[in-house]
């Protein structure tokens, strides 16, 4: 049981050619439309922006979210220092 909880706490994302993204560690989706999706993760609020975005799979019990479309940006918002460090490091790598 503890191992499953730890797995749920992990937050990972896989971005495939800026057309598909798969995430783990998603606790909820706040809002979505064709241009943005706002999801809550273990590392803070994540906004996925782009065009023709579509949630292809969502399972909050497993913490999984899959999105397809034209992904143009990923932005984390959080005051958690751990999350902020991750966000800054991730933004630097995308540029």
mmCIF file with all atom_site columns, C-alpha atoms in Angstrom:
data_model
loop_
_atom_site.group_PDB
_atom_site.id
_atom_site.type_symbol
_atom_site.label_atom_id
_atom_site.label_alt_id
_atom_site.label_comp_id
_atom_site.label_asym_id
_atom_site.label_entity_id
_atom_site.label_seq_id
_atom_site.pdbx_PDB_ins_code
_atom_site.Cartn_x
_atom_site.Cartn_y
_atom_site.Cartn_z
_atom_site.occupancy
_atom_site.B_iso_or_equiv
_atom_site.pdbx_formal_charge
_atom_site.auth_seq_id
_atom_site.auth_comp_id
_atom_site.auth_asym_id
_atom_site.auth_atom_id
_atom_site.pdbx_PDB_model_num
ATOM 1  C CA . UNK A 1 1  ? 0.000   0.000  0.000   1.00 0.00 ? 1  UNK A CA 1
ATOM 2  C CA . UNK A 1 2  ? 2.766   2.467  0.881   1.00 0.00 ? 2  UNK A CA 1
ATOM 3  C CA . UNK A 1 3  ? 4.532   1.704  -2.384  1.00 0.00 ? 3  UNK A CA 1
ATOM 4  C CA . UNK A 1 4  ? 1.365   2.589  -4.349  1.00 0.00 ? 4  UNK A CA 1
ATOM 5  C CA . UNK A 1 5  ? 0.993   5.881  -2.453  1.00 0.00 ? 5  UNK A CA 1
ATOM 6  C CA . UNK A 1 6  ? 4.629   6.775  -3.175  1.00 0.00 ? 6  UNK A CA 1
ATOM 7  C CA . UNK A 1 7  ? 4.090   6.008  -6.848  1.00 0.00 ? 7  UNK A CA 1
ATOM 8  C CA . UNK A 1 8  ? 1.063   8.308  -6.884  1.00 0.00 ? 8  UNK A CA 1
ATOM 9  C CA . UNK A 1 9  ? 3.131   11.092 -5.340  1.00 0.00 ? 9  UNK A CA 1
ATOM 10 C CA . UNK A 1 10 ? 5.650   11.010 -8.188  1.00 0.00 ? 10 UNK A CA 1
ATOM 11 C CA . UNK A 1 11 ? 5.167   13.665 -10.848 1.00 0.00 ? 11 UNK A CA 1
ATOM 12 C CA . UNK A 1 12 ? 6.487   12.901 -14.297 1.00 0.00 ? 12 UNK A CA 1
ATOM 13 C CA . UNK A 1 13 ? 5.697   14.152 -17.747 1.00 0.00 ? 13 UNK A CA 1
ATOM 14 C CA . UNK A 1 14 ? 6.510   12.904 -21.198 1.00 0.00 ? 14 UNK A CA 1
ATOM 15 C CA . UNK A 1 15 ? 6.154   15.344 -24.082 1.00 0.00 ? 15 UNK A CA 1
ATOM 16 C CA . UNK A 1 16 ? 6.133   13.721 -27.518 1.00 0.00 ? 16 UNK A CA 1
ATOM 17 C CA . UNK A 1 17 ? 6.967   16.063 -30.402 1.00 0.00 ? 17 UNK A CA 1
ATOM 18 C CA . UNK A 1 18 ? 4.834   18.814 -28.773 1.00 0.00 ? 18 UNK A CA 1
ATOM 19 C CA . UNK A 1 19 ? 1.731   16.924 -29.928 1.00 0.00 ? 19 UNK A CA 1
ATOM 20 C CA . UNK A 1 20 ? 1.104   14.594 -26.964 1.00 0.00 ? 20 UNK A CA 1
ATOM 21 C CA . UNK A 1 21 ? 1.807   14.868 -23.266 1.00 0.00 ? 21 UNK A CA 1
ATOM 22 C CA . UNK A 1 22 ? 1.383   12.206 -20.579 1.00 0.00 ? 22 UNK A CA 1
ATOM 23 C CA . UNK A 1 23 ? 1.537   13.164 -16.904 1.00 0.00 ? 23 UNK A CA 1
ATOM 24 C CA . UNK A 1 24 ? 1.538   11.370 -13.576 1.00 0.00 ? 24 UNK A CA 1
ATOM 25 C CA . UNK A 1 25 ? 1.003   12.920 -10.161 1.00 0.00 ? 25 UNK A CA 1
ATOM 26 C CA . UNK A 1 26 ? -2.147  14.750 -11.314 1.00 0.00 ? 26 UNK A CA 1
ATOM 27 C CA . UNK A 1 27 ? -4.637  15.261 -8.512  1.00 0.00 ? 27 UNK A CA 1
ATOM 28 C CA . UNK A 1 28 ? -7.357  17.204 -10.377 1.00 0.00 ? 28 UNK A CA 1
ATOM 29 C CA . UNK A 1 29 ? -8.187  19.187 -13.508 1.00 0.00 ? 29 UNK A CA 1
ATOM 30 C CA . UNK A 1 30 ? -9.522  22.660 -12.736 1.00 0.00 ? 30 UNK A CA 1
ATOM 31 C CA . UNK A 1 31 ? -10.493 23.807 -16.233 1.00 0.00 ? 31 UNK A CA 1
ATOM 32 C CA . UNK A 1 32 ? -9.968  22.973 -19.863 1.00 0.00 ? 32 UNK A CA 1
ATOM 33 C CA . UNK A 1 33 ? -10.806 24.157 -23.350 1.00 0.00 ? 33 UNK A CA 1
ATOM 34 C CA . UNK A 1 34 ? -9.133  23.907 -26.764 1.00 0.00 ? 34 UNK A CA 1
ATOM 35 C CA . UNK A 1 35 ? -6.454  26.460 -25.856 1.00 0.00 ? 35 UNK A CA 1
ATOM 36 C CA . UNK A 1 36 ? -5.549  25.594 -22.243 1.00 0.00 ? 36 UNK A CA 1
ATOM 37 C CA . UNK A 1 37 ? -5.797  22.945 -19.565 1.00 0.00 ? 37 UNK A CA 1
ATOM 38 C CA . UNK A 1 38 ? -5.230  23.744 -15.894 1.00 0.00 ? 38 UNK A CA 1
ATOM 39 C CA . UNK A 1 39 ? -4.300  20.686 -13.829 1.00 0.00 ? 39 UNK A CA 1
ATOM 40 C CA . UNK A 1 40 ? -3.215  20.302 -10.212 1.00 0.00 ? 40 UNK A CA 1
ATOM 41 C CA . UNK A 1 41 ? -0.126  18.168 -9.633  1.00 0.00 ? 41 UNK A CA 1
ATOM 42 C CA . UNK A 1 42 ? 2.050   17.260 -6.679  1.00 0.00 ? 42 UNK A CA 1
ATOM 43 C CA . UNK A 1 43 ? 4.396   20.041 -7.855  1.00 0.00 ? 43 UNK A CA 1
ATOM 44 C CA . UNK A 1 44 ? 1.735   22.744 -8.109  1.00 0.00 ? 44 UNK A CA 1
ATOM 45 C CA . UNK A 1 45 ? -0.741  24.020 -10.646 1.00 0.00 ? 45 UNK A CA 1
ATOM 46 C CA . UNK A 1 46 ? 0.234   23.257 -14.241 1.00 0.00 ? 46 UNK A CA 1
ATOM 47 C CA . UNK A 1 47 ? -1.185  25.140 -17.217 1.00 0.00 ? 47 UNK A CA 1
ATOM 48 C CA . UNK A 1 48 ? -0.799  23.475 -20.599 1.00 0.00 ? 48 UNK A CA 1
ATOM 49 C CA . UNK A 1 49 ? -1.364  25.940 -23.431 1.00 0.00 ? 49 UNK A CA 1
ATOM 50 C CA . UNK A 1 50 ? -1.723  25.377 -27.154 1.00 0.00 ? 50 UNK A CA 1
ATOM 51 C CA . UNK A 1 51 ? -4.248  24.794 -29.916 1.00 0.00 ? 51 UNK A CA 1
ATOM 52 C CA . UNK A 1 52 ? -6.823  22.061 -30.436 1.00 0.00 ? 52 UNK A CA 1
ATOM 53 C CA . UNK A 1 53 ? -6.025  20.572 -27.015 1.00 0.00 ? 53 UNK A CA 1
ATOM 54 C CA . UNK A 1 54 ? -7.992  17.480 -26.067 1.00 0.00 ? 54 UNK A CA 1
ATOM 55 C CA . UNK A 1 55 ? -7.916  15.407 -22.884 1.00 0.00 ? 55 UNK A CA 1
ATOM 56 C CA . UNK A 1 56 ? -7.558  11.879 -24.215 1.00 0.00 ? 56 UNK A CA 1
ATOM 57 C CA . UNK A 1 57 ? -7.387  10.220 -20.768 1.00 0.00 ? 57 UNK A CA 1
ATOM 58 C CA . UNK A 1 58 ? -7.865  11.296 -17.159 1.00 0.00 ? 58 UNK A CA 1
ATOM 59 C CA . UNK A 1 59 ? -7.691  9.069  -14.095 1.00 0.00 ? 59 UNK A CA 1
ATOM 60 C CA . UNK A 1 60 ? -7.305  11.069 -10.880 1.00 0.00 ? 60 UNK A CA 1
ATOM 61 C CA . UNK A 1 61 ? -7.297  7.896  -8.791  1.00 0.00 ? 61 UNK A CA 1
ATOM 62 C CA . UNK A 1 62 ? -4.104  6.814  -10.552 1.00 0.00 ? 62 UNK A CA 1
ATOM 63 C CA . UNK A 1 63 ? -2.957  10.424 -11.014 1.00 0.00 ? 63 UNK A CA 1
ATOM 64 C CA . UNK A 1 64 ? -2.700  10.152 -14.806 1.00 0.00 ? 64 UNK A CA 1
ATOM 65 C CA . UNK A 1 65 ? -3.543  12.678 -17.520 1.00 0.00 ? 65 UNK A CA 1
ATOM 66 C CA . UNK A 1 66 ? -2.976  12.453 -21.274 1.00 0.00 ? 66 UNK A CA 1
ATOM 67 C CA . UNK A 1 67 ? -3.476  15.362 -23.654 1.00 0.00 ? 67 UNK A CA 1
ATOM 68 C CA . UNK A 1 68 ? -3.095  15.673 -27.405 1.00 0.00 ? 68 UNK A CA 1
ATOM 69 C CA . UNK A 1 69 ? -3.050  18.735 -29.663 1.00 0.00 ? 69 UNK A CA 1
ATOM 70 C CA . UNK A 1 70 ? -0.539  21.452 -30.525 1.00 0.00 ? 70 UNK A CA 1
ATOM 71 C CA . UNK A 1 71 ? 1.270   22.106 -27.221 1.00 0.00 ? 71 UNK A CA 1
ATOM 72 C CA . UNK A 1 72 ? 2.984   25.491 -27.088 1.00 0.00 ? 72 UNK A CA 1
ATOM 73 C CA . UNK A 1 73 ? 3.791   25.966 -23.386 1.00 0.00 ? 73 UNK A CA 1
ATOM 74 C CA . UNK A 1 74 ? 3.843   24.427 -19.925 1.00 0.00 ? 74 UNK A CA 1
ATOM 75 C CA . UNK A 1 75 ? 3.725   26.705 -16.890 1.00 0.00 ? 75 UNK A CA 1
ATOM 76 C CA . UNK A 1 76 ? 3.862   25.746 -13.211 1.00 0.00 ? 76 UNK A CA 1
ATOM 77 C CA . UNK A 1 77 ? 2.484   28.027 -10.507 1.00 0.00 ? 77 UNK A CA 1
ATOM 78 C CA . UNK A 1 78 ? 3.333   27.318 -6.882  1.00 0.00 ? 78 UNK A CA 1
ATOM 79 C CA . UNK A 1 79 ? 5.021   28.849 -3.884  1.00 0.00 ? 79 UNK A CA 1
ATOM 80 C CA . UNK A 1 80 ? 6.429   25.470 -2.836  1.00 0.00 ? 80 UNK A CA 1
ATOM 81 C CA . UNK A 1 81 ? 10.265  25.849 -3.075  1.00 0.00 ? 81 UNK A CA 1
ATOM 82 C CA . UNK A 1 82 ? 10.608  22.277 -4.340  1.00 0.00 ? 82 UNK A CA 1
ATOM 83 C CA . UNK A 1 83 ? 8.078   22.946 -7.090  1.00 0.00 ? 83 UNK A CA 1
ATOM 84 C CA . UNK A 1 84 ? 9.619   26.322 -7.937  1.00 0.00 ? 84 UNK A CA 1
ATOM 85 C CA . UNK A 1 85 ? 13.084  24.815 -8.359  1.00 0.00 ? 85 UNK A CA 1
ATOM 86 C CA . UNK A 1 86 ? 11.643  22.136 -10.655 1.00 0.00 ? 86 UNK A CA 1
ATOM 87 C CA . UNK A 1 87 ? 9.768   24.719 -12.710 1.00 0.00 ? 87 UNK A CA 1
ATOM 88 C CA . UNK A 1 88 ? 12.821  26.951 -13.147 1.00 0.00 ? 88 UNK A CA 1
ATOM 89 C CA . UNK A 1 89 ? 15.016  24.026 -14.139 1.00 0.00 ? 89 UNK A CA 1
ATOM 90 C CA . UNK A 1 90 ? 12.384  22.737 -16.580 1.00 0.00 ? 90 UNK A CA 1
ATOM 91 C CA . UNK A 1 91 ? 11.880  26.174 -18.198 1.00 0.00 ? 91 UNK A CA 1
ATOM 92 C CA . UNK A 1 92 ? 15.646  26.535 -18.701 1.00 0.00 ? 92 UNK A CA 1
ATOM 93 C CA . UNK A 1 93 ? 15.792  23.171 -20.473 1.00 0.00 ? 93 UNK A CA 1
ATOM 94 C CA . UNK A 1 94 ? 12.919  24.059 -22.868 1.00 0.00 ? 94 UNK A CA 1
ATOM 95 C CA . UNK A 1 95 ? 14.676  27.227 -24.068 1.00 0.00 ? 95 UNK A CA 1
#
